[in-house]
Short mmCIF file of C-alpha atoms in Angstrom, two decimals:
data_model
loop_
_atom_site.label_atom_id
_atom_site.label_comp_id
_atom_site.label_asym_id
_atom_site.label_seq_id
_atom_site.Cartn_x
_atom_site.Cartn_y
_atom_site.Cartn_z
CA UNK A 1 196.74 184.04 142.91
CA UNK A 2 194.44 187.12 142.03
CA UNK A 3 192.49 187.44 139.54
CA UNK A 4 190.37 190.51 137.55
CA UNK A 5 187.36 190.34 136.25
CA UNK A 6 186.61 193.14 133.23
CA UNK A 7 183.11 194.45 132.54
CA UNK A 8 183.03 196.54 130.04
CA UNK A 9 181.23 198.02 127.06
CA UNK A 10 182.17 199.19 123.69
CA UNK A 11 180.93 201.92 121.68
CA UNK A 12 182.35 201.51 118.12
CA UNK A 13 181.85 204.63 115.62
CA UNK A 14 182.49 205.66 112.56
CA UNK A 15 183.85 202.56 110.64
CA UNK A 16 185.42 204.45 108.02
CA UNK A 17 188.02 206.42 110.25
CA UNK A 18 188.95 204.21 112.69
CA UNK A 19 190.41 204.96 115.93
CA UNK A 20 191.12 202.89 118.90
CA UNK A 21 191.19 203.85 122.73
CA UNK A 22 192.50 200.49 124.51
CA UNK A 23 191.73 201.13 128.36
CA UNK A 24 195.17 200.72 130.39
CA UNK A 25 194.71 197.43 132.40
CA UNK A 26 197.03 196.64 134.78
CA UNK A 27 198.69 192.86 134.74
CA UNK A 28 198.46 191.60 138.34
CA UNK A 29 200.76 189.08 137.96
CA UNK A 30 203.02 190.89 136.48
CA UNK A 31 202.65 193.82 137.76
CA UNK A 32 203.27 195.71 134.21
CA UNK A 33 200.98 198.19 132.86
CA UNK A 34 199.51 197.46 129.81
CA UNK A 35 199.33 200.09 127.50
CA UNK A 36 197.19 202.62 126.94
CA UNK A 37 196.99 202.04 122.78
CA UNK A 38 195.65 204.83 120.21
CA UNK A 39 194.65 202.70 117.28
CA UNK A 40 192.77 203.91 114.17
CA UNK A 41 188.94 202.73 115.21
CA UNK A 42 187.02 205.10 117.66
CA UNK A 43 186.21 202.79 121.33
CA UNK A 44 185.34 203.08 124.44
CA UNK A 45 186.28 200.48 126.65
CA UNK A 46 185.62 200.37 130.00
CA UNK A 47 186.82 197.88 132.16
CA UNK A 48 185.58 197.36 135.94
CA UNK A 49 187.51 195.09 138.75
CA UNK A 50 184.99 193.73 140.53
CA UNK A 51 186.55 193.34 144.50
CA UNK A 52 190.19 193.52 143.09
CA UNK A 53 192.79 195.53 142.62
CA UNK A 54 191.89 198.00 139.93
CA UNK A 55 192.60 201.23 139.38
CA UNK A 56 193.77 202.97 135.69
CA UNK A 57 194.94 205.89 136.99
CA UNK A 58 195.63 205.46 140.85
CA UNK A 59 197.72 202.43 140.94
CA UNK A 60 198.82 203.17 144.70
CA UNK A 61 194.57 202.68 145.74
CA UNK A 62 193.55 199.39 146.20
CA UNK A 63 189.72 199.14 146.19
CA UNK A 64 187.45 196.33 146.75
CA UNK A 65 184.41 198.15 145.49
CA UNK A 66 182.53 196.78 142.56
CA UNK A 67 184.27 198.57 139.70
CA UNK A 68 183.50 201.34 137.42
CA UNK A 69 187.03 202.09 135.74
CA UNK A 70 186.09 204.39 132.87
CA UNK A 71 188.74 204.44 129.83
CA UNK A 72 190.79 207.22 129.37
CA UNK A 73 189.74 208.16 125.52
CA UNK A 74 191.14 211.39 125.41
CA UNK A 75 188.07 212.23 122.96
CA UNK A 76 185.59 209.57 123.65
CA UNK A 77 183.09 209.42 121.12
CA UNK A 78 179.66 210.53 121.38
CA UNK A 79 177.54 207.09 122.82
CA UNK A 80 174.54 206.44 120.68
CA UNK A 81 171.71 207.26 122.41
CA UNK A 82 168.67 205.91 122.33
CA UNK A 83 166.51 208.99 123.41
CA UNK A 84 165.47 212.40 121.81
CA UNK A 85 167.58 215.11 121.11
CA UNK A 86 168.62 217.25 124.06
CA UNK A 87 166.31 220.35 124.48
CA UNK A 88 166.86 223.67 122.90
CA UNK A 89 169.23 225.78 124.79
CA UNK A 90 171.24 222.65 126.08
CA UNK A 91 174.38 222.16 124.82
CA UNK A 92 175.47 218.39 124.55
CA UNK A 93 178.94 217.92 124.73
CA UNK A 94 180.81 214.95 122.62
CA UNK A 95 180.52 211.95 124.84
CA UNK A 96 178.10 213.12 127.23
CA UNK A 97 174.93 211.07 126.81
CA UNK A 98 172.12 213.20 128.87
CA UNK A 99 169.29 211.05 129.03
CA UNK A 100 165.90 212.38 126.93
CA UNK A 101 163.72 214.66 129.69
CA UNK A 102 160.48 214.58 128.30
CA UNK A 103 159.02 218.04 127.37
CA UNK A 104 156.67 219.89 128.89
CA UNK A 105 153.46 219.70 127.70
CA UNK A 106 151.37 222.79 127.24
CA UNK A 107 148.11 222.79 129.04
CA UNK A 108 145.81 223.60 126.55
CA UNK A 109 144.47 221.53 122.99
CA UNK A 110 146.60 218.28 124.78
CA UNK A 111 145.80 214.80 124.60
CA UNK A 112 145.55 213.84 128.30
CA UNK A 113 146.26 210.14 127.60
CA UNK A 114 149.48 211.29 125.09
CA UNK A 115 150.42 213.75 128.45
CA UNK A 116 150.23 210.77 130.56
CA UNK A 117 152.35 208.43 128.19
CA UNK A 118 155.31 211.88 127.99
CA UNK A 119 155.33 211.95 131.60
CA UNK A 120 155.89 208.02 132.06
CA UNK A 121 158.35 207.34 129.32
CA UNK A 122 161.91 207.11 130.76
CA UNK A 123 164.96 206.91 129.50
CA UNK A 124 167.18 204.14 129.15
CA UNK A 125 170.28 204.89 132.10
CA UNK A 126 172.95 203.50 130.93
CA UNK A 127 174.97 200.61 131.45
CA UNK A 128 176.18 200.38 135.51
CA UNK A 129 179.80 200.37 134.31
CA UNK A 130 179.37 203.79 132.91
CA UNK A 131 177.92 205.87 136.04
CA UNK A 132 181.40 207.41 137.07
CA UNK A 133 182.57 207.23 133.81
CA UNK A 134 181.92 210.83 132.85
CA UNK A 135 184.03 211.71 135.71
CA UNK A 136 186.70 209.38 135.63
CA UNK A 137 187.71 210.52 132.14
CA UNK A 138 188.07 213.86 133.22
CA UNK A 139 191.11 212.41 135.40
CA UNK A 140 194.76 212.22 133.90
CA UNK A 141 196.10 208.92 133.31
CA UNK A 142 199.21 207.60 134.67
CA UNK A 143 202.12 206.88 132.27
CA UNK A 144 205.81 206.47 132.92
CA UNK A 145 208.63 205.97 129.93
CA UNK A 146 208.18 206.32 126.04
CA UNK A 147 205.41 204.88 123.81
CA UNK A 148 205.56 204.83 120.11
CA UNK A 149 202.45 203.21 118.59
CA UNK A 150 202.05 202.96 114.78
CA UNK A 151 198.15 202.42 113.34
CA UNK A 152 197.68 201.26 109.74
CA UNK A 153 194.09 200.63 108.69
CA UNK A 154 193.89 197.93 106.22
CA UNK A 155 190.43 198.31 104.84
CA UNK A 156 187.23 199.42 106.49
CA UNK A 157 186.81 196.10 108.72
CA UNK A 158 190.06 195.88 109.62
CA UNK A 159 193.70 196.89 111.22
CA UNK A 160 196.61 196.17 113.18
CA UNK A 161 198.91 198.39 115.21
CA UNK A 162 202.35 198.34 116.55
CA UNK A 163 203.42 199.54 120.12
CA UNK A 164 206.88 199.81 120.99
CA UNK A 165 207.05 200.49 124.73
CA UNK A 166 210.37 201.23 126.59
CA UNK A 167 210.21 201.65 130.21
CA UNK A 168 213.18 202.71 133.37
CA UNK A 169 210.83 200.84 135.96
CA UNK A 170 209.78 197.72 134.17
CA UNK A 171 210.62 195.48 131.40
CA UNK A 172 210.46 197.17 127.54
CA UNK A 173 208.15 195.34 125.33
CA UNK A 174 206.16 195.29 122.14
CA UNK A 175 203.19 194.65 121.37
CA UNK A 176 201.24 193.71 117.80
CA UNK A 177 197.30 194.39 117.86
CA UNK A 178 194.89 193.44 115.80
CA UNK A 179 191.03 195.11 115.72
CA UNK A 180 188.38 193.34 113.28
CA UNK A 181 184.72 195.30 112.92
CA UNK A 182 181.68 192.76 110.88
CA UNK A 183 179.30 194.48 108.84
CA UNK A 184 176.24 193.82 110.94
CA UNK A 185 174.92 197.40 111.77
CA UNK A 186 172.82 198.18 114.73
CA UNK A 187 173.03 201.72 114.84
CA UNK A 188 173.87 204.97 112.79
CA UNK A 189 177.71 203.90 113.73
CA UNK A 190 177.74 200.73 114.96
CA UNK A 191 179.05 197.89 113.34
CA UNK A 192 179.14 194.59 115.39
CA UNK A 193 181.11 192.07 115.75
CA UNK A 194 184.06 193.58 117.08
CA UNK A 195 187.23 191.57 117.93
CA UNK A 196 190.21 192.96 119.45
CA UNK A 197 193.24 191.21 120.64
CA UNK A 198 196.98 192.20 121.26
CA UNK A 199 199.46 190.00 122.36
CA UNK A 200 203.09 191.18 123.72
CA UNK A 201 206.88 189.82 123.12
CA UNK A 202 206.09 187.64 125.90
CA UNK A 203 203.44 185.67 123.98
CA UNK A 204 200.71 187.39 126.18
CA UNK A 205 197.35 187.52 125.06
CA UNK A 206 194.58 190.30 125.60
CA UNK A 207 191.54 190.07 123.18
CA UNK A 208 188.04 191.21 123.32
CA UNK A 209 185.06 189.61 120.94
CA UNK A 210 181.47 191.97 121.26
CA UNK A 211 178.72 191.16 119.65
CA UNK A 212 175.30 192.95 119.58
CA UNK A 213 172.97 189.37 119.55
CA UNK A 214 170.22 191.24 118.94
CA UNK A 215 168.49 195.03 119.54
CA UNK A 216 168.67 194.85 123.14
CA UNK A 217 171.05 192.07 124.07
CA UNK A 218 174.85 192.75 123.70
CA UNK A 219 177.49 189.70 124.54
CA UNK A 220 181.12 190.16 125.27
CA UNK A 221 183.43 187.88 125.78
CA UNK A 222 186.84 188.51 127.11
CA UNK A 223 190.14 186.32 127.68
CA UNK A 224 193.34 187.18 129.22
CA UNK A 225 196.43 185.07 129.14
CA UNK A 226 200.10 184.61 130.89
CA UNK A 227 202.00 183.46 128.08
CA UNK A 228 200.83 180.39 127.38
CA UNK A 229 198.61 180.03 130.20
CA UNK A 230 194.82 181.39 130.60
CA UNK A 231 194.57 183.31 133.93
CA UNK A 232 191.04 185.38 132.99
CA UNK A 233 188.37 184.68 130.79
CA UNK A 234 184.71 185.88 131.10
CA UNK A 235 181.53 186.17 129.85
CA UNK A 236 179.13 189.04 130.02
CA UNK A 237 175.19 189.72 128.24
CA UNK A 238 173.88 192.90 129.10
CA UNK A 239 169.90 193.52 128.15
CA UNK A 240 168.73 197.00 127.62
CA UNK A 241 165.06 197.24 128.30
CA UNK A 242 163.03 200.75 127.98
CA UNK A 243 164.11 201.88 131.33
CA UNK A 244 166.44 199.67 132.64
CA UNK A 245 170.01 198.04 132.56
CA UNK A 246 170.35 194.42 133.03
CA UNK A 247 174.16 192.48 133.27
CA UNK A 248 175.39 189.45 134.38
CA UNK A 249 179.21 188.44 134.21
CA UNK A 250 180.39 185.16 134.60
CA UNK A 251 184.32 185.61 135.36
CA UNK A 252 186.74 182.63 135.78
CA UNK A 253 184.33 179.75 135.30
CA UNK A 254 185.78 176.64 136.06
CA UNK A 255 183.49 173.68 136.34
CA UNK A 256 185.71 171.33 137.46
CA UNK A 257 187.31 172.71 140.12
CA UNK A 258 183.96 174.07 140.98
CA UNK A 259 185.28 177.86 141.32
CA UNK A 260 184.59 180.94 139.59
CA UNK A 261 182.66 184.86 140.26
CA UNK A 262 179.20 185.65 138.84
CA UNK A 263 178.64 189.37 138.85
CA UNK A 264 174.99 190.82 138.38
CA UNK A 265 174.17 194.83 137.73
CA UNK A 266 170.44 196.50 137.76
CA UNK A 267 169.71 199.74 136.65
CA UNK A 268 166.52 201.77 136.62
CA UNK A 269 165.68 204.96 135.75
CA UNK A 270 163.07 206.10 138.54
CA UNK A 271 162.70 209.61 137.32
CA UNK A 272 164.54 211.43 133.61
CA UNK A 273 167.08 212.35 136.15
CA UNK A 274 167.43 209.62 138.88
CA UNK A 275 168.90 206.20 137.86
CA UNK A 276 169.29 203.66 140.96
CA UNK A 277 170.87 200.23 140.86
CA UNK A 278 172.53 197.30 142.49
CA UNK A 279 175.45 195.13 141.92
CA UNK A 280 175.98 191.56 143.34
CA UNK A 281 179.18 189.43 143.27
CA UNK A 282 178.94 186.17 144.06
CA UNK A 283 182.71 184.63 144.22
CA UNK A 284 182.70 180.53 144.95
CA UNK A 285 185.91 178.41 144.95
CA UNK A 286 186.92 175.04 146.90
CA UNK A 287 186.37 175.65 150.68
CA UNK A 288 184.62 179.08 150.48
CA UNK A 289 181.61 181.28 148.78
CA UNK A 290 180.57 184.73 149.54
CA UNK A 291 178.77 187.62 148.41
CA UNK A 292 179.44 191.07 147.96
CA UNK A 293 176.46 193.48 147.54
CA UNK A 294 176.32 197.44 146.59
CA UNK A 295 173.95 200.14 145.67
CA UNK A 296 173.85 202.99 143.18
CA UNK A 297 172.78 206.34 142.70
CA UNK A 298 173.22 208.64 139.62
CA UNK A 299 171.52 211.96 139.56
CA UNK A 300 171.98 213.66 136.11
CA UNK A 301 170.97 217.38 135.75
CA UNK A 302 171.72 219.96 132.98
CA UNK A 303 175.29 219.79 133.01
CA UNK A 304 176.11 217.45 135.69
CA UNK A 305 176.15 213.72 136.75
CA UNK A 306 176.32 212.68 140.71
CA UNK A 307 176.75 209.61 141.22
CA UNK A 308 177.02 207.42 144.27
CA UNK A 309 178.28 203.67 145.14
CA UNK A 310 177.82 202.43 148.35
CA UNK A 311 178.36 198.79 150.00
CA UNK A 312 180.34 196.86 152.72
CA UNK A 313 183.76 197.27 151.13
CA UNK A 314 182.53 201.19 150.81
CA UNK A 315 181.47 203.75 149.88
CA UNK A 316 182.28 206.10 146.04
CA UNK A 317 181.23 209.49 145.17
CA UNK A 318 181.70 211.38 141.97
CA UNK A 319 180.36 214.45 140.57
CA UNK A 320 180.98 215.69 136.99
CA UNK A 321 180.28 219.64 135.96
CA UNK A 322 180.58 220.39 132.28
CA UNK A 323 180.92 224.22 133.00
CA UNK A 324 181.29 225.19 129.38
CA UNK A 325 182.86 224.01 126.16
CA UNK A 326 186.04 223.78 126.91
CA UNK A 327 186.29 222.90 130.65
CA UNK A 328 185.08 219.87 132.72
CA UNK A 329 185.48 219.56 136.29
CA UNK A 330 185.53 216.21 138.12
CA UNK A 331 185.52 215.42 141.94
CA UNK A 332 185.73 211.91 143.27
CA UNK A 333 185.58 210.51 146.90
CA UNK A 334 186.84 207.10 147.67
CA UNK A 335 186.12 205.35 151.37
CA UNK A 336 187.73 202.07 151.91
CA UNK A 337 186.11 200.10 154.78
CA UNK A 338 188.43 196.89 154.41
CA UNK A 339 191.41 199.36 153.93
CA UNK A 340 190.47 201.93 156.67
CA UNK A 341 191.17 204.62 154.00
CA UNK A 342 189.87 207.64 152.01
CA UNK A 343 190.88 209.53 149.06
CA UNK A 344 189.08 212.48 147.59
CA UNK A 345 190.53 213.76 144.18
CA UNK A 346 189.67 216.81 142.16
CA UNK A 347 190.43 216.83 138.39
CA UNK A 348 189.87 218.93 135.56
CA UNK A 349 189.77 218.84 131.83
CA UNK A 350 190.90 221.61 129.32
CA UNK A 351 189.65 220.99 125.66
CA UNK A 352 190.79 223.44 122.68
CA UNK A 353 189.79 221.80 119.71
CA UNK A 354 191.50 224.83 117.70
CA UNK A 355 194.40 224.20 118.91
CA UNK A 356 194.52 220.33 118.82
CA UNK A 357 194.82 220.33 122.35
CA UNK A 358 193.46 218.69 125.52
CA UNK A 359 195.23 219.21 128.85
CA UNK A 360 193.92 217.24 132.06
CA UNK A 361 195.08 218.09 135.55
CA UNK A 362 194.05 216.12 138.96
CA UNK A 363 195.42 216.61 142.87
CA UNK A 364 194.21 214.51 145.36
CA UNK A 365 194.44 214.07 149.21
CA UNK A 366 197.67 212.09 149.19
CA UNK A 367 199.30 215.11 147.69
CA UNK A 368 199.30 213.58 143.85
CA UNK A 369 199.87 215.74 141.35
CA UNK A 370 199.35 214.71 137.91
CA UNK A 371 198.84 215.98 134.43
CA UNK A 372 198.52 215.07 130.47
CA UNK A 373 198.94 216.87 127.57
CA UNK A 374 197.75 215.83 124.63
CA UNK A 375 198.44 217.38 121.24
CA UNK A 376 197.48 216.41 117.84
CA UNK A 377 199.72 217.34 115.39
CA UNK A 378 197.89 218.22 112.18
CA UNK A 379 198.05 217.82 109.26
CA UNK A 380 200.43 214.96 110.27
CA UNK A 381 198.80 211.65 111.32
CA UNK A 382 200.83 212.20 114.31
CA UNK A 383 199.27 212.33 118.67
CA UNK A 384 201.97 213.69 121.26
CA UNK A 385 200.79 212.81 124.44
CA UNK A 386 203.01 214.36 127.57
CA UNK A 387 202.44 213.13 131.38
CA UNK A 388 203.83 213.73 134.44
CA UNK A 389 202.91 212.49 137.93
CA UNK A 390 204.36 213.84 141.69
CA UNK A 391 203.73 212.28 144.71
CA UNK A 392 204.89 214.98 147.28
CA UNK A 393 204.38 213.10 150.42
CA UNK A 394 206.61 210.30 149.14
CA UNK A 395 208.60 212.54 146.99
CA UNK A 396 208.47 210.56 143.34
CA UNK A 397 208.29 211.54 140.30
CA UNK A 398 206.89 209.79 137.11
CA UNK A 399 206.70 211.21 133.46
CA UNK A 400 206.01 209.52 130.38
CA UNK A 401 205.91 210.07 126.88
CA UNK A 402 203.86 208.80 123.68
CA UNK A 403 204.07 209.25 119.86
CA UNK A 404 200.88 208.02 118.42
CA UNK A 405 201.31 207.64 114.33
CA UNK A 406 198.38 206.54 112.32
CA UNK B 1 181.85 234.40 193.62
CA UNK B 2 180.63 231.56 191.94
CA UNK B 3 180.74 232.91 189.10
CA UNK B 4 183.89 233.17 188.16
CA UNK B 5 184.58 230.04 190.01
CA UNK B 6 182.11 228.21 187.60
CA UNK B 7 184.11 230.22 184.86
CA UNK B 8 187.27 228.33 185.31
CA UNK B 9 185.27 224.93 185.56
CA UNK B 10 183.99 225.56 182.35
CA UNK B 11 187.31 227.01 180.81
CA UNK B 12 189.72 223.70 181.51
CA UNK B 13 186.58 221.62 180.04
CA UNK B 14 186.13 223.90 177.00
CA UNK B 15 189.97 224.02 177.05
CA UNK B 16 190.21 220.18 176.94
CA UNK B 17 187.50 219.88 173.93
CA UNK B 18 189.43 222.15 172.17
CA UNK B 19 192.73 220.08 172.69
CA UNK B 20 190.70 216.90 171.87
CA UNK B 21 189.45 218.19 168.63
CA UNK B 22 192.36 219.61 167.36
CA UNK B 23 194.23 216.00 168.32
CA UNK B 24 191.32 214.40 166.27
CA UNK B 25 191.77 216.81 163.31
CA UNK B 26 195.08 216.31 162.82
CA UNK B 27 195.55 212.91 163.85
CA UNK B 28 196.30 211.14 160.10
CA UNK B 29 195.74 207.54 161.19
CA UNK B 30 191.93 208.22 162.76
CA UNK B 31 189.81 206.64 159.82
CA UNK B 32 187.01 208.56 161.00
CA UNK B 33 189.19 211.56 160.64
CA UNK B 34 190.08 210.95 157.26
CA UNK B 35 186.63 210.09 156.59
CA UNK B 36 185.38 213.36 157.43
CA UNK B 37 188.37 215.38 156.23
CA UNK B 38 187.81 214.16 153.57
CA UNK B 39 184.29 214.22 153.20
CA UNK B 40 184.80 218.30 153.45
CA UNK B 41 187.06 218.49 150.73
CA UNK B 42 184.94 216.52 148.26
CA UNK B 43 181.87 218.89 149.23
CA UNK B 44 184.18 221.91 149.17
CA UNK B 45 185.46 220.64 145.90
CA UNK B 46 181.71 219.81 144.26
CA UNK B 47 181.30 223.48 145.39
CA UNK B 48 184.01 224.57 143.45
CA UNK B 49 183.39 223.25 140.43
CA UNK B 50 179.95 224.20 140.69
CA UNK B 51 180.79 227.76 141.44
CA UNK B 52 184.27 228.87 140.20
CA UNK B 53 184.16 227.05 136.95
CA UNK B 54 182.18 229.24 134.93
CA UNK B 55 185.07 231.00 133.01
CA UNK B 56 185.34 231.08 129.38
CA UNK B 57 188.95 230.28 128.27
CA UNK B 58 188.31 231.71 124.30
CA UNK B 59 186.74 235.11 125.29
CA UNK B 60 188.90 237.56 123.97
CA UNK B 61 191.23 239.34 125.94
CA UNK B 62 190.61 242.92 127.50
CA UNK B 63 192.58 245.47 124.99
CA UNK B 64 194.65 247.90 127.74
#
């Protein structure tokens, strides 16, 4: 029996329009996609599988690398950063968090001691989960069949939304979710704790609790069930220091049995621009224990992020290019050393806030071709989201199709 | 007349790298291959987006 293990991170804005991007998770033991859920409260969620089988947009790749699986928020909110503003001249697009370069200092009527402190403050780099994110959002997401969701807000703190979701290769379904926001505010937008939980016609449950514990430690705690049976729950507390990262997961803990996976992440910023971290997963279960180890890079420059994973199972490149406004260009490279395989995809994003409209494309090596249109249709409360996906080497097709209402 | 002796020696060896390479380049189930292939295509595309990207989709358009 498989399991997943989730790290994630949620960056909850603007409590008085509320609007919810549920990362798609895919249900191993069902094999049914879970959806991808516009709701009325702004989130990021970002889910990692750690050595399993997790992919949100490539379900045919099977990776056993630690996981960075970005969520597809078609327009992610801006993350709350903790450093300065980004220099003159620099444009910042939404959701791109550039780390605070310190300025230069002038050579004349300075305080050598204050030059020395601006040349040694670094920035915080981010969680780990987040250092292909930029790039992964870039990429469409795959969807097949029709998708009606319906958001109602019931007050500031709190709604529920509907998701009707009718499928030709799996089972139709509905499912009822519920998002709760506290008052406790830790940041200009932030509003902590956040619970979120949906549950299907099966009597499935997914739900989420985050709480910020205190400035620099955030908890999560996330639970996963087959109808009436638990198959994932974990535990995460991730500590942001001044220039470094901290998480450890506990996934699947059972004491009795003596079995469960404890997944650690370090990141440090060595310069404004370079970030490098670890990750190691320790699994342990009745007759066996090992230990997976990686490494990462991110390089972030003016307008783009390189980032690079590398351990046993493999090896992960990505590189993000914000080349203006309205276009962002993502390339990724997968290597597979348990799978003996490689994938390299190329992916772009078109964004015309004018028009309402975001269009992403992606082609990769295995001749996938995929796209999503999104379309807001104002002054309606109404999101039209269009997809289509062709596999030319295997010759299939998949489209899908979502009203979002509310 | 060595030497154009010694230039068919060399020809069926440069002949036979050439048929070697080309066997490992399009040989889809060589990891390695793949690895590399790929490995090209990810620096061509980082190129790519660095360099061809730079367009600006709400200029206005040329009046003819």
């Amino acid at each position: 029996m498989k399991s997943c293990i989730f790290t994630g991170d949620v960056t909850y804005k603007d409590p008085c329009r509320l609007r919810l991007c549920q990362s798609l998770l895919r249900n191993l033991y069902s094999g049914k996609w879970v959806e991808l859920v516009r709701h009325h409260v702004s989130f990021d969620f970002f889910y990692g599988g750690i050595q399993f089988n997790f992919r949100q947009h490539r379900p045919l790749k099977i990776t056993t690398m630690g996981g960075v699986l970005a969520a597809s928020s078609p327009n992610p909110p801006p993350p709350v950063t903790s450093g300065a503003a980004p220099a003159p001249g620099l444009t910042v697009p939404p959701g791109f968090g550039m780390p605070p370069v310190s300025p230069v200092i002038p050579s004349t009527g300075a305080d050598p001691g204050q030059q020395q402190e601006a040349r040694t403050h670094l920035p915080n780099p981010g969680a780990f989960d987040e250092c292909h994110r930029k790039c992964k959002e870039v990429f469409p997401i795959q969807m097949e069949g029709v998708r009606l969701t319906v958001n109602k807000g019931l007050s500031n703190h709190f709604q529920v939304n509907h998701t009707l979701m009718l499928s030709t290769m799996d089972d139709s379904s509905y499912r009822f979710g519920t998002t709760y926001v506290g008052s406790k505010q830790m940041g200009p937008a932030e509003f902590f704790p956040v619970m979120v939980g949906d549950m299907d016609n099966s009597g499935s449950l997914n739900a989420q609790i985050i709480h910020q514990i205190s400035s620099r430690i955030r908890s999560k705690f996330a639970f996963q069930t087959q109808q009436q049976k638990f198959v994932n729950w974990q535990g995460d507390a991730e500590f942001r220091g001044e220039d470094f990262t901290a998480t450890v997961t506990f996934g699947n803990p059972d004491v009795l049995v003596g079995s469960g996976i404890i997944v650690s992440h370090y990141l440090q910023s060595i310069t404004p621009s370079l970030a490098l971290g670890g990750e190691l997963v320790y699994h342990r279960r009745p007759g066996e224990e090992g230990a997976v180890m990686s490494l990462v890079g991110k390089y972030t420059g003016s307008n783009y992020i390189a980032t690079l994973t590398m351990g046993s199972a493999g090896a992960h490149a990505s590189y993000y290019h914000k080349a203006n406004d309205q276009l962002q260009v993502g390339v990724e490279y997968e290597a597979s050393a348990r799978m003996q395989d490689t994938s390299v995809s190329f992916g772009y994003l078109l964004d015309v806030p004018k028009a309402n409209l975001q269009f992403k494309g992606s082609i990769d090596s295995n001749w996938v071709v995929g796209a999503n249109l999104e379309k807001k249709l104002l002054p309606l409360p109404l999101s039209l989201v269009l997809c289509s996906f062709l596999n030319h080497r295997k010759n299939k097709f998949q489209c899908g199709f979502s009203v979002t209402i509310g | 007349m060595t030497g154009p002796e010694s230039k068919k020696a060399s020809s069926p060896g440069v002949m036979n790298w050439f048929r070697s390479a080309y066997r490992f380049s399009t040989d889809r189930n060589d990891f390695r291959r793949n690895l590399l292939v790929n490995l090209g295509l990810f620096v061509a595309g980082v190129w790519v987006a660095r360099n061809l990207s730079d367009f600006d989709l709400m200029s206005p358009q040329p009046v003819a």
